[in-house]
Coordinates of C-alpha atoms in Angstrom, one line a residue:
Chain L
X17 CA 149.2 137.6 134.8
X18 CA 145.7 136.5 134.7
X19 CA 143.2 134.9 137.3
X20 CA 142.9 132.1 134.6
X21 CA 146.4 131.2 134.2
X22 CA 147.1 131.1 138.0
X23 CA 144.5 128.8 138.8
X24 CA 145.2 126.5 135.5
X25 CA 148.5 126.3 136.8
X26 CA 147.8 125.9 140.6
X27 CA 145.5 122.6 138.9
X28 CA 149.0 121.4 136.8
X29 CA 151.1 121.7 139.8
X30 CA 148.5 119.5 142.3
X31 CA 148.1 117.3 139.3
X32 CA 151.2 116.6 138.4
X33 CA 152.5 116.1 142.2
X34 CA 149.5 113.9 143.0
X35 CA 150.1 111.3 140.1
X36 CA 153.8 111.6 140.8
X37 CA 152.8 110.5 144.8
X38 CA 149.7 107.9 144.0
X39 CA 152.6 106.2 141.8
X40 CA 155.1 105.4 144.5
X41 CA 155.1 102.2 146.3
X42 CA 154.1 103.2 149.8
X43 CA 151.0 103.9 151.3
X44 CA 151.5 107.0 152.8
X45 CA 152.9 108.6 149.8
X46 CA 150.0 107.0 147.4
X47 CA 147.6 108.7 149.8
X48 CA 149.5 112.0 149.8
X49 CA 149.0 111.9 146.3
X50 CA 145.5 111.1 145.9
X51 CA 144.8 113.7 148.3
X52 CA 146.6 116.5 145.8
X53 CA 144.7 114.6 143.1
X54 CA 141.6 115.4 144.8
X55 CA 142.6 118.8 145.5
X56 CA 142.9 119.3 141.8
X57 CA 139.7 117.9 140.8
X58 CA 138.0 120.1 143.6
X59 CA 139.4 123.2 142.1
X60 CA 138.7 122.2 138.4
X61 CA 135.5 121.6 138.9
X62 CA 135.2 124.8 140.9
X63 CA 136.4 126.4 137.9
X64 CA 134.2 125.1 135.3
X65 CA 131.8 127.4 136.2
X66 CA 133.8 129.9 135.1
X67 CA 135.9 132.3 136.8
X68 CA 134.3 135.5 137.8
X69 CA 134.5 138.0 140.6
X70 CA 132.2 140.1 142.5
X71 CA 128.9 138.2 141.8
X72 CA 126.5 137.0 144.2
X73 CA 126.0 132.8 144.3
X74 CA 122.3 132.7 144.0
X75 CA 120.1 136.0 144.4
X76 CA 120.8 139.5 145.6
X77 CA 118.7 142.5 145.0
X78 CA 119.3 144.4 142.1
X79 CA 121.8 142.5 140.5
X80 CA 121.2 140.7 136.9
X81 CA 124.6 138.5 136.5
X82 CA 125.0 135.5 138.9
X83 CA 127.8 133.0 139.9
X84 CA 127.1 129.6 138.6
X85 CA 126.0 128.0 141.8
X86 CA 125.9 124.4 140.5
X87 CA 129.6 123.5 139.9
X88 CA 130.0 124.7 144.2
X89 CA 127.2 121.9 144.6
X90 CA 128.9 119.5 143.1
X91 CA 132.3 120.4 144.7
X92 CA 130.7 120.1 148.1
X93 CA 129.4 116.3 147.2
X94 CA 132.9 115.5 145.7
X95 CA 134.7 117.0 148.9
X96 CA 132.4 114.9 151.3
X97 CA 133.1 111.8 149.0
X98 CA 136.5 112.4 148.7
X99 CA 137.1 113.1 152.2
X100 CA 135.5 109.9 153.3
X101 CA 137.4 107.8 150.9
X102 CA 140.6 109.1 152.2
X103 CA 139.8 108.1 155.8
X104 CA 139.0 104.7 154.5
X105 CA 142.2 104.1 152.8
X106 CA 144.2 105.6 155.5
X107 CA 142.8 102.9 157.9
X108 CA 143.0 100.4 155.4
X109 CA 146.7 100.8 154.6
X110 CA 147.1 101.0 158.3
X111 CA 145.6 98.1 159.1
X112 CA 147.3 96.3 155.9
X113 CA 151.0 97.4 157.6
X114 CA 150.1 96.0 161.1
X115 CA 148.8 92.6 159.3
X116 CA 151.2 92.1 156.7
X117 CA 154.2 94.3 158.0
X118 CA 155.0 96.1 155.3
X119 CA 153.9 99.5 153.9
X120 CA 154.1 98.7 150.2
X121 CA 150.7 99.0 148.2
X122 CA 151.0 95.4 147.0
X123 CA 151.6 94.3 150.2
X124 CA 155.5 92.5 149.1
X125 CA 158.1 94.2 151.2
X126 CA 161.3 95.1 148.9
X127 CA 163.3 94.3 152.0
X128 CA 163.0 91.5 154.8
X129 CA 160.1 92.6 156.9
X130 CA 161.9 92.9 160.2
X131 CA 164.3 95.7 158.8
X132 CA 161.8 97.8 158.2
X133 CA 160.1 97.4 161.9
X134 CA 161.2 100.4 164.1
Chain O
X25 CA 100.5 110.6 139.6
X26 CA 99.1 107.5 141.1
X27 CA 101.3 105.4 143.4
X28 CA 102.1 102.9 140.4
X29 CA 104.0 105.4 138.8
X30 CA 105.8 106.1 142.3
X31 CA 107.1 102.4 141.9
X32 CA 110.2 103.8 139.9
X33 CA 112.0 105.0 142.7
X34 CA 111.2 101.4 144.7
X35 CA 114.5 99.9 143.8
X36 CA 116.6 102.5 145.3
X37 CA 114.0 103.0 148.5
X38 CA 113.8 99.6 149.5
X39 CA 117.4 99.4 150.7
X40 CA 117.9 102.5 151.6
X41 CA 115.7 101.7 154.4
X42 CA 116.4 97.7 154.7
X43 CA 120.0 98.5 155.4
X44 CA 119.5 100.6 158.7
X45 CA 116.7 98.1 159.7
X46 CA 118.9 95.4 159.6
X47 CA 121.8 97.4 161.4
X48 CA 119.0 98.0 164.2
X49 CA 117.8 94.7 164.6
X50 CA 120.9 92.9 164.4
X51 CA 122.2 94.6 167.7
X52 CA 119.2 92.9 169.4
X53 CA 118.5 89.6 167.6
X54 CA 120.3 88.4 164.8
X55 CA 117.8 86.4 163.3
X56 CA 115.4 89.5 162.7
X57 CA 118.1 91.1 160.9
X58 CA 118.6 88.4 158.7
X59 CA 114.8 88.1 158.3
X60 CA 114.3 91.9 157.4
X61 CA 117.5 91.7 154.9
X62 CA 116.1 88.5 152.7
X63 CA 112.6 90.2 153.2
X64 CA 113.9 93.4 151.5
X65 CA 115.7 91.2 148.7
X66 CA 112.4 89.6 148.0
X67 CA 110.7 93.1 147.9
X68 CA 113.1 94.3 145.4
X69 CA 112.9 91.5 143.3
X70 CA 109.1 91.9 143.2
X71 CA 109.5 95.5 142.6
X72 CA 111.7 94.9 139.8
X73 CA 109.5 92.5 137.9
X74 CA 106.8 94.5 138.4
X75 CA 109.1 97.5 136.7
X76 CA 109.8 95.0 134.2
X77 CA 106.1 94.2 133.4
X78 CA 105.5 98.4 132.8
X79 CA 108.2 99.0 130.6
X80 CA 106.6 96.0 128.1
X81 CA 104.4 98.8 126.7
X82 CA 107.8 100.7 124.9
X83 CA 107.4 103.8 127.1
X84 CA 110.3 105.4 128.5
X85 CA 109.1 107.0 132.1
X86 CA 110.9 110.0 133.6
X87 CA 110.4 110.1 137.7
X88 CA 111.6 113.8 138.4
X89 CA 112.6 113.7 142.4
X90 CA 110.6 116.8 144.5
X91 CA 108.9 117.5 141.2
X92 CA 111.5 119.5 139.5
X93 CA 111.4 119.7 135.7
X94 CA 113.9 117.6 134.5
X95 CA 116.7 119.7 133.4
X96 CA 117.4 121.7 136.4
X97 CA 116.0 118.7 139.0
X98 CA 117.6 115.0 139.3
X99 CA 115.4 112.4 137.3
X100 CA 115.4 108.8 137.4
X101 CA 114.5 107.0 134.1
X102 CA 113.1 103.9 133.5
X103 CA 113.3 102.1 130.3
X104 CA 113.5 98.8 129.5
X105 CA 117.2 98.5 129.8
X106 CA 117.0 100.0 133.3
X107 CA 114.1 97.6 133.9
X108 CA 116.1 94.6 132.9
X109 CA 119.3 95.0 134.3
X110 CA 117.1 95.9 137.9
X111 CA 115.8 92.5 137.7
X112 CA 118.6 90.7 137.0
X113 CA 120.6 92.5 139.9
X114 CA 117.6 91.7 142.2
X115 CA 117.3 88.0 141.2
X116 CA 121.2 87.8 141.6
X117 CA 121.2 89.3 144.9
X118 CA 118.5 86.9 146.2
X119 CA 119.9 83.8 145.5
X120 CA 123.7 85.3 146.8
X121 CA 121.7 86.3 149.9
X122 CA 120.4 82.9 150.1
X123 CA 124.0 81.3 149.8
X124 CA 125.4 83.8 152.5
X125 CA 122.9 82.9 154.9
X126 CA 123.3 78.8 154.2
X127 CA 126.7 79.3 154.4
X128 CA 127.1 81.5 157.2
X129 CA 129.2 83.7 155.8
X130 CA 127.2 86.9 157.0
X131 CA 128.5 86.0 160.7
X132 CA 132.1 86.3 160.2
X133 CA 131.7 90.1 160.3
X134 CA 129.1 92.7 162.2
X135 CA 127.9 94.4 159.0
X136 CA 127.4 92.1 156.3
X137 CA 123.8 92.6 155.8
X138 CA 123.4 96.5 156.0
X139 CA 126.5 96.6 153.3
X140 CA 124.9 94.2 151.2
X141 CA 122.0 96.3 150.8
X142 CA 123.9 99.4 150.5
X143 CA 125.8 97.9 147.6
X144 CA 122.5 97.1 146.1
X145 CA 121.2 100.6 146.3
X146 CA 124.2 102.0 144.1
X147 CA 123.6 99.7 141.8
X148 CA 119.7 99.9 141.5
X149 CA 120.6 104.1 141.4
X150 CA 122.9 103.5 139.0
X151 CA 120.5 101.9 137.0
X152 CA 118.1 103.9 136.7
X153 CA 119.6 107.7 137.2
X154 CA 119.4 109.9 134.2
X155 CA 121.7 112.5 135.5
X156 CA 125.6 112.1 135.2
X157 CA 126.5 113.5 138.4
X158 CA 124.0 111.4 140.2
X159 CA 125.5 108.6 138.1
X160 CA 129.1 109.6 139.8
X161 CA 127.3 109.6 143.5
X162 CA 125.6 106.1 142.9
X163 CA 129.3 104.8 141.7
X164 CA 130.6 105.8 144.5
X165 CA 128.0 104.9 147.0
X166 CA 128.3 101.0 145.3
X167 CA 131.9 101.3 145.5
X168 CA 132.1 102.5 149.2
X169 CA 129.8 99.5 150.1
X170 CA 131.8 97.3 147.8
X171 CA 135.0 98.2 149.9
X172 CA 133.4 97.2 153.0
X173 CA 131.9 93.6 151.5
X174 CA 135.5 93.1 149.9
X175 CA 137.2 93.2 152.9
X176 CA 134.4 91.0 154.8
X177 CA 135.9 88.7 157.1
X178 CA 139.5 90.1 157.1
X179 CA 142.9 88.5 156.7
X180 CA 146.4 89.7 155.3
X181 CA 145.7 88.8 151.7
X182 CA 142.1 90.8 151.6
X183 CA 143.9 93.8 152.9
X184 CA 146.8 93.8 150.8
X185 CA 144.2 93.1 147.8
X186 CA 142.0 95.4 149.4
X187 CA 144.5 98.7 149.2
X188 CA 145.0 98.4 145.9
X189 CA 141.4 97.8 145.2
X190 CA 140.3 101.1 146.9
X191 CA 143.4 103.3 145.6
X192 CA 142.3 102.3 141.9
X193 CA 138.6 103.3 142.3
X194 CA 139.6 106.3 144.1
X195 CA 141.6 107.7 140.9
X196 CA 138.9 106.1 138.9
X197 CA 136.8 108.8 140.5
X198 CA 138.8 111.6 140.5
X199 CA 139.0 111.0 136.4
X200 CA 135.2 110.9 136.4
X201 CA 134.6 114.2 137.9
X202 CA 137.1 115.5 135.4
X203 CA 135.4 114.6 132.6
X204 CA 132.4 115.7 134.2
X205 CA 133.5 118.7 134.3
X206 CA 135.0 119.1 131.2
X207 CA 131.3 118.0 130.0
X208 CA 129.9 120.7 132.3
X209 CA 132.1 123.3 131.6
X210 CA 131.2 122.9 127.8
X211 CA 127.3 122.2 128.0
X212 CA 126.5 123.8 131.0
X213 CA 124.4 120.6 132.0
X214 CA 124.7 117.1 133.4
X215 CA 121.3 115.8 132.8
X216 CA 121.9 112.9 130.1
X217 CA 119.1 114.0 127.7
X218 CA 120.1 117.5 128.0
X219 CA 123.4 117.0 127.3
X220 CA 122.5 114.9 124.1
X221 CA 120.8 117.7 122.8
X222 CA 123.4 120.3 123.9
X223 CA 126.2 118.0 122.5
X224 CA 124.3 118.1 119.0
X225 CA 125.0 121.9 119.0
X226 CA 128.5 122.6 119.8
X227 CA 130.1 124.7 117.8
X228 CA 133.4 123.3 116.2
X229 CA 135.8 125.1 118.5
X230 CA 134.6 122.8 121.2
X231 CA 134.7 119.6 119.1
X232 CA 138.3 118.7 120.8
X233 CA 137.5 119.2 124.4
X234 CA 134.2 117.4 123.8
X235 CA 136.2 114.3 122.2
X236 CA 138.7 114.0 125.3
X237 CA 135.5 114.3 127.7
X238 CA 133.9 111.5 126.1
X239 CA 136.9 109.4 126.0
X240 CA 137.8 110.0 129.3
X241 CA 134.4 109.2 130.3
X242 CA 134.6 106.2 128.5
X243 CA 137.9 105.2 130.0
X244 CA 136.5 105.7 133.6
X245 CA 133.7 103.1 132.5
X246 CA 136.3 100.8 131.1
X247 CA 138.4 100.8 134.7
X248 CA 135.0 99.9 136.4
X249 CA 134.6 97.2 133.6
X250 CA 137.9 95.8 134.0
X251 CA 138.6 96.3 130.6
X252 CA 142.1 95.4 129.4
X253 CA 144.6 97.3 129.9
X254 CA 142.6 98.3 133.0
X255 CA 142.0 95.3 134.5
X256 CA 144.9 94.2 136.4
X257 CA 142.9 95.0 140.2
X258 CA 140.4 92.8 139.1
X259 CA 141.7 89.2 139.4
X260 CA 143.7 89.9 142.5
X261 CA 140.6 91.1 144.1
X262 CA 137.8 88.9 143.2
X263 CA 140.0 85.8 144.0
X264 CA 141.1 87.4 147.4
X265 CA 137.6 88.2 148.4
X266 CA 135.0 85.9 149.8
X267 CA 133.2 83.9 146.9
X268 CA 130.2 85.1 147.7
X269 CA 130.8 89.0 147.7
X270 CA 132.7 88.1 144.4
X271 CA 129.6 86.4 142.8
X272 CA 127.6 89.9 143.8
X273 CA 130.7 91.6 142.4
X274 CA 129.9 89.7 139.2
X275 CA 127.2 92.5 138.2
X276 CA 129.2 95.4 139.6
X277 CA 132.2 95.2 136.9
X278 CA 129.0 94.9 134.4
X279 CA 127.7 98.4 135.5
X280 CA 130.6 99.8 133.7
X281 CA 129.3 98.2 130.1
X282 CA 125.6 99.1 131.3
X283 CA 126.8 103.1 131.5
X284 CA 128.4 102.6 128.5
X285 CA 125.7 101.1 126.9
X286 CA 123.6 103.6 128.3
X287 CA 126.0 107.3 127.9
X288 CA 127.9 106.0 124.4
X289 CA 124.5 105.9 122.2
X290 CA 123.0 109.2 123.8
X291 CA 125.3 111.7 124.3
X292 CA 128.3 110.5 121.6
X293 CA 125.7 109.2 118.9
X294 CA 125.4 109.8 115.6
X295 CA 124.2 113.6 116.1
X296 CA 127.3 114.4 118.5
X297 CA 129.3 115.7 115.2
X298 CA 133.1 115.3 115.3
X299 CA 132.7 113.6 118.6
X300 CA 130.5 110.7 117.2
X301 CA 131.2 107.2 118.3
X302 CA 134.4 108.6 119.8
X303 CA 135.3 105.3 121.7
X304 CA 134.7 102.7 119.1
X305 CA 138.1 102.8 117.7
X306 CA 139.6 102.2 121.1
X307 CA 137.2 99.9 122.0
X308 CA 137.4 96.7 119.6
X309 CA 141.4 96.4 120.3
X310 CA 140.7 96.7 124.2
X311 CA 137.8 94.2 123.8
X312 CA 140.0 91.6 121.9
X313 CA 142.6 91.9 124.2
X314 CA 140.1 91.6 127.5
X315 CA 139.0 88.2 126.1
X316 CA 142.4 87.0 125.1
X317 CA 143.8 87.9 128.6
X318 CA 140.5 86.6 130.6
X319 CA 140.5 83.0 128.8
X320 CA 144.0 82.9 129.1
X321 CA 144.2 83.5 133.0
X322 CA 141.5 80.7 132.8
X323 CA 143.8 78.5 131.5
X324 CA 146.5 79.5 133.8
X325 CA 144.9 79.9 137.2
X326 CA 146.0 77.6 140.1
X327 CA 142.9 77.8 141.7
X328 CA 139.0 77.9 141.0
X329 CA 138.5 81.2 142.2
X330 CA 141.2 82.6 140.2
X331 CA 140.0 81.1 137.2
X332 CA 136.5 82.3 138.1
X333 CA 137.7 85.6 138.1
X334 CA 139.2 85.2 134.9
X335 CA 136.3 84.1 133.3
X336 CA 134.4 87.4 134.4
X337 CA 137.0 89.3 132.7
X338 CA 136.8 86.9 129.6
X339 CA 133.1 87.5 129.3
X340 CA 133.6 91.2 129.5
X341 CA 135.8 91.0 127.0
X342 CA 133.6 88.7 124.6
X343 CA 130.3 91.4 125.6
X344 CA 132.7 94.1 124.4
X345 CA 133.4 92.5 121.0
X346 CA 129.8 92.7 120.3
X347 CA 129.2 95.8 121.9
X348 CA 132.5 98.2 120.0
X349 CA 130.7 97.8 116.7
X350 CA 127.9 99.9 118.0
X351 CA 125.2 98.9 115.6
X352 CA 121.5 98.0 117.2
X353 CA 121.8 94.1 116.1
X354 CA 125.1 93.7 117.7
X355 CA 123.8 95.6 121.0
X356 CA 120.8 93.3 121.4
X357 CA 123.3 90.4 121.4
X358 CA 125.6 92.2 123.6
X359 CA 123.1 92.8 126.3
X360 CA 121.6 89.0 125.8
X361 CA 125.2 88.0 126.6
X362 CA 125.7 90.3 129.5
X363 CA 122.6 88.9 131.7
X364 CA 123.9 85.7 130.5
X365 CA 127.4 86.3 131.7
X366 CA 126.4 88.2 135.1
X367 CA 124.6 84.7 135.8
X368 CA 127.4 82.4 134.5
X369 CA 130.2 84.3 136.5
X370 CA 128.2 84.3 139.7
X371 CA 127.5 80.6 139.6
X372 CA 131.3 80.0 139.3
X373 CA 131.8 81.7 142.0
X374 CA 129.5 80.0 144.3
X375 CA 130.2 76.4 142.9
X376 CA 134.0 77.3 143.6
X377 CA 132.8 78.3 147.4
X378 CA 131.0 74.8 147.6
X379 CA 133.7 73.0 146.9
X380 CA 135.9 74.8 149.1
X381 CA 134.1 74.3 152.1
X382 CA 134.1 70.6 151.6
X383 CA 137.9 69.8 150.4
X384 CA 139.4 70.9 153.9
X385 CA 142.9 71.6 153.6
X386 CA 142.9 71.2 149.8
X387 CA 140.7 74.1 149.3
X388 CA 139.7 75.2 145.9
X389 CA 143.6 75.0 144.4
X390 CA 143.3 72.6 141.2
X391 CA 145.3 69.5 142.5
X392 CA 144.1 66.0 142.8
X393 CA 142.8 65.5 146.4
X394 CA 141.3 62.6 148.5
X395 CA 137.2 62.3 147.7
X396 CA 135.0 64.3 149.4
X397 CA 131.7 64.5 150.6
X398 CA 129.2 66.1 147.7
X399 CA 132.0 65.6 144.8
X400 CA 129.7 64.4 142.2
X401 CA 127.0 67.4 143.1
X402 CA 129.6 70.0 143.4
X403 CA 131.2 68.1 140.0
X404 CA 128.0 68.0 138.2
X405 CA 127.2 72.3 139.1
X406 CA 130.6 72.6 138.1
X407 CA 130.4 71.2 134.7
X408 CA 127.3 73.4 134.1
X409 CA 128.5 76.5 135.4
X410 CA 131.7 76.0 133.0
X411 CA 129.3 75.1 130.0
X412 CA 127.6 78.1 130.3
X413 CA 130.3 80.4 131.1
X414 CA 133.0 79.3 128.1
X415 CA 129.8 78.9 125.7
X416 CA 129.2 75.5 124.4
X417 CA 125.8 74.1 123.9
X418 CA 123.5 73.6 125.6
X419 CA 123.1 76.7 127.7
X420 CA 122.3 79.8 127.3
X421 CA 126.6 80.9 126.9
X422 CA 126.1 79.2 123.6
X423 CA 123.1 80.7 122.5
X424 CA 124.7 83.9 123.3
X425 CA 127.9 83.6 121.8
X426 CA 126.0 82.3 118.4
X427 CA 123.9 85.6 118.6
X428 CA 127.2 87.8 118.9
X429 CA 128.4 85.8 116.0
X430 CA 125.5 86.0 113.7
X431 CA 125.1 90.1 114.4
X432 CA 128.6 90.9 114.0
X433 CA 128.9 89.1 110.5
X434 CA 127.9 92.4 108.8
X435 CA 130.6 94.4 110.5
X436 CA 133.7 95.3 109.2
X437 CA 136.2 93.5 111.5
X438 CA 134.3 90.5 111.3
X439 CA 137.2 88.0 111.3
X440 CA 138.9 89.5 114.0
X441 CA 135.7 89.0 115.8
X442 CA 134.9 85.7 114.9
X443 CA 138.8 84.5 115.6
X444 CA 138.4 86.0 119.0
X445 CA 135.3 84.4 120.0
X446 CA 136.0 80.9 118.6
X447 CA 139.6 81.2 119.6
X448 CA 138.8 82.0 123.4
X449 CA 135.8 79.8 123.5
X450 CA 138.8 77.0 122.8
X451 CA 141.3 78.4 125.3
X452 CA 138.4 78.4 128.1
X453 CA 137.3 74.9 127.4
X454 CA 140.6 73.5 127.6
X455 CA 141.7 75.6 131.3
X456 CA 138.1 74.7 132.7
X457 CA 138.4 70.6 131.5
X458 CA 141.9 71.1 133.2
X459 CA 140.9 72.4 136.9
X460 CA 137.6 70.3 136.5
X461 CA 139.5 66.8 135.7
X462 CA 141.8 67.8 138.4
X463 CA 139.4 68.6 141.0
X464 CA 136.6 66.4 140.3
X465 CA 137.8 63.6 138.5
X466 CA 141.2 62.4 139.7
X467 CA 141.8 61.2 143.1
X468 CA 144.8 61.1 145.1
X469 CA 146.6 57.6 145.1
X470 CA 147.0 57.6 148.8
X471 CA 144.8 59.3 151.5
X472 CA 141.5 58.7 153.1
X473 CA 138.0 60.7 152.1
X474 CA 138.2 63.9 153.6
X475 CA 136.0 63.7 156.7
X476 CA 133.4 66.2 156.2
X477 CA 131.3 67.5 159.1
X478 CA 127.7 66.6 158.6
X479 CA 126.6 69.8 156.7
X480 CA 123.1 70.6 155.1
X481 CA 122.7 70.0 151.7
X482 CA 121.1 73.4 151.2
X483 CA 124.6 74.6 150.3
X484 CA 124.0 73.4 146.7
X485 CA 120.6 75.5 146.6
X486 CA 121.9 79.0 145.4
X487 CA 124.4 77.2 142.7
X488 CA 121.7 75.3 141.5
X489 CA 119.3 78.1 141.1
X490 CA 121.8 80.2 139.2
X491 CA 122.2 77.2 137.0
X492 CA 118.4 76.7 136.6
X493 CA 118.1 80.5 135.6
X494 CA 120.5 79.8 133.3
X495 CA 118.7 76.8 131.7
X496 CA 115.4 78.9 131.6
X497 CA 117.5 81.9 129.9
X498 CA 118.3 78.9 127.3
X499 CA 114.8 77.4 126.8
X500 CA 113.5 81.3 126.8
X501 CA 116.2 82.1 124.1
X502 CA 113.9 83.4 121.7
X503 CA 111.8 85.6 124.3
X504 CA 114.6 86.8 125.6
X505 CA 116.2 87.8 122.1
X506 CA 113.3 89.6 121.2
X507 CA 113.4 91.5 124.7
X508 CA 117.1 92.6 124.3
X509 CA 116.3 93.4 120.5
X510 CA 113.4 96.0 121.8
X511 CA 116.4 97.2 124.3
X512 CA 118.6 97.9 121.9
X513 CA 115.9 99.4 119.5
X514 CA 115.1 101.5 122.4
X515 CA 118.8 102.6 123.4
X516 CA 119.4 103.2 119.0
X517 CA 116.7 105.8 119.4
X518 CA 117.9 108.7 121.5
X519 CA 115.4 111.0 120.4
X520 CA 112.8 109.1 122.3
X521 CA 114.8 109.2 125.6
X522 CA 115.5 112.9 125.3
X523 CA 111.9 113.6 124.6
X524 CA 110.6 111.5 127.4
X525 CA 112.9 113.1 130.2
X526 CA 112.6 116.5 128.8
X527 CA 108.5 116.6 128.1
X528 CA 108.1 118.7 131.5
X529 CA 111.0 121.2 130.9
X530 CA 110.2 124.6 130.5
X531 CA 112.5 125.1 127.5

């Protein structure tokens, strides 16, 4: 089984799981879905520089073939941004739960609010 | 490179410096922070006007950051379109800032001023950047600041809308990155000028992927611009947030449209082979749907803020009707309408804010209420803002819609465009007339006038300034249409853009 197939199927599984979870109604599941989705995107960005092994990232003596370092820079930026975003959405959904008493994404409880409280 | 050349980066640097400074100053003295913030807005307007003056010689200027040549380093690109958007953003920001200070909205939470300037940093950066990944980064900057501004003042309704808004935008960012990844994998570059050149040289086996990347990219921009069917987040978010912030957001949705005007003719233009004008067949039906949904929402809305949010949606639809033909003439009309629509949308929100403050318990709901202080002034401003928003004479909305009708007459689907523009205008007129007569005309038969604590008349200044700008846009319509035609001419000459950006490149 080739390396490309493994990476591609890993991305596919992450995206499928991410989309399924992101479409759920509860904020916790949506946050998990967004996280999976952003993992998949980061892997995908990493892979667009072509999958090669045993090549130096920037410079090594006597080596003519280098790995593409730009996707790594892109992934780094994307990771930082999605990390901050995930932290924000976690805090936001927590605050929304505390204020509205519902952890539904649209803020409308599907059951009476007092049943859902522990 | 003299000092004037470095002015290109000023719209990015000024808010980047002002934002932390206000944060520091607010800890000691609130007034100093507010003064700094206002001074920052004025400085930005001055810089934007200076840049607008510079681009009048019709040259496109590239500003390589760190002096790295174009395909390798990041560039900022200043052309007529970017300069116009900068002036628009700076003028709107100054007016909104004045209104926020006058109405003391900025005192409802701690970080209004820093977040306001970070939002402007993101906006200005997105207008100036010549690199797709940097466009993504500036989008994120303006989105993160907008989350903060949107939640400013808190409240359960705002939080509920906020969660949906943030989730939608995070998914949008993920799709944006996938589109960028596809483009990078195909061409090995993310510089827009370099992309435009590489895309033209792609082999036939890559055309399918290229089409997909283009469609995905435009879908992301459509999500940011709230084009139907990706519009569902907008009315709720904008109606729930502070009207002042929503007025600033009027330009935020148009950033998506700006990105389309920038990217599609440049990268997916005539040279792009099978991917040429790839979003064109999708945009026209989406535009018709957006315009109808927007103006139907104006008719159905039960509060002024909701109505203003739907009016912004409708204006995006009308704008896209012109844009989706992708000819030089229609793009000129679209640019003129864009400037007008941002000002009109913001004016609607500010008038809603003034009315909301003066009606006590009735708020901005479209129901009859007893008389309230300043009813005539607010009513007049509402009349002016709605005349502009819906496109009746004498204000610039009429000129803009006429311009759209005139330029689309030569295109194939002109019957559809004319029918949509004229039909939605009628629906909009009825919607605004209904709410205006309910709020400002009728008085509830019983009940004393609403006691309003004596407030400064300064509240009316900011909406009046916006109406004055709209009037200026009407009086100077000849000049403004000439400007927008020059912008469209630059947008439809991608070779000049490519030459200007890659001139210093070694390739």
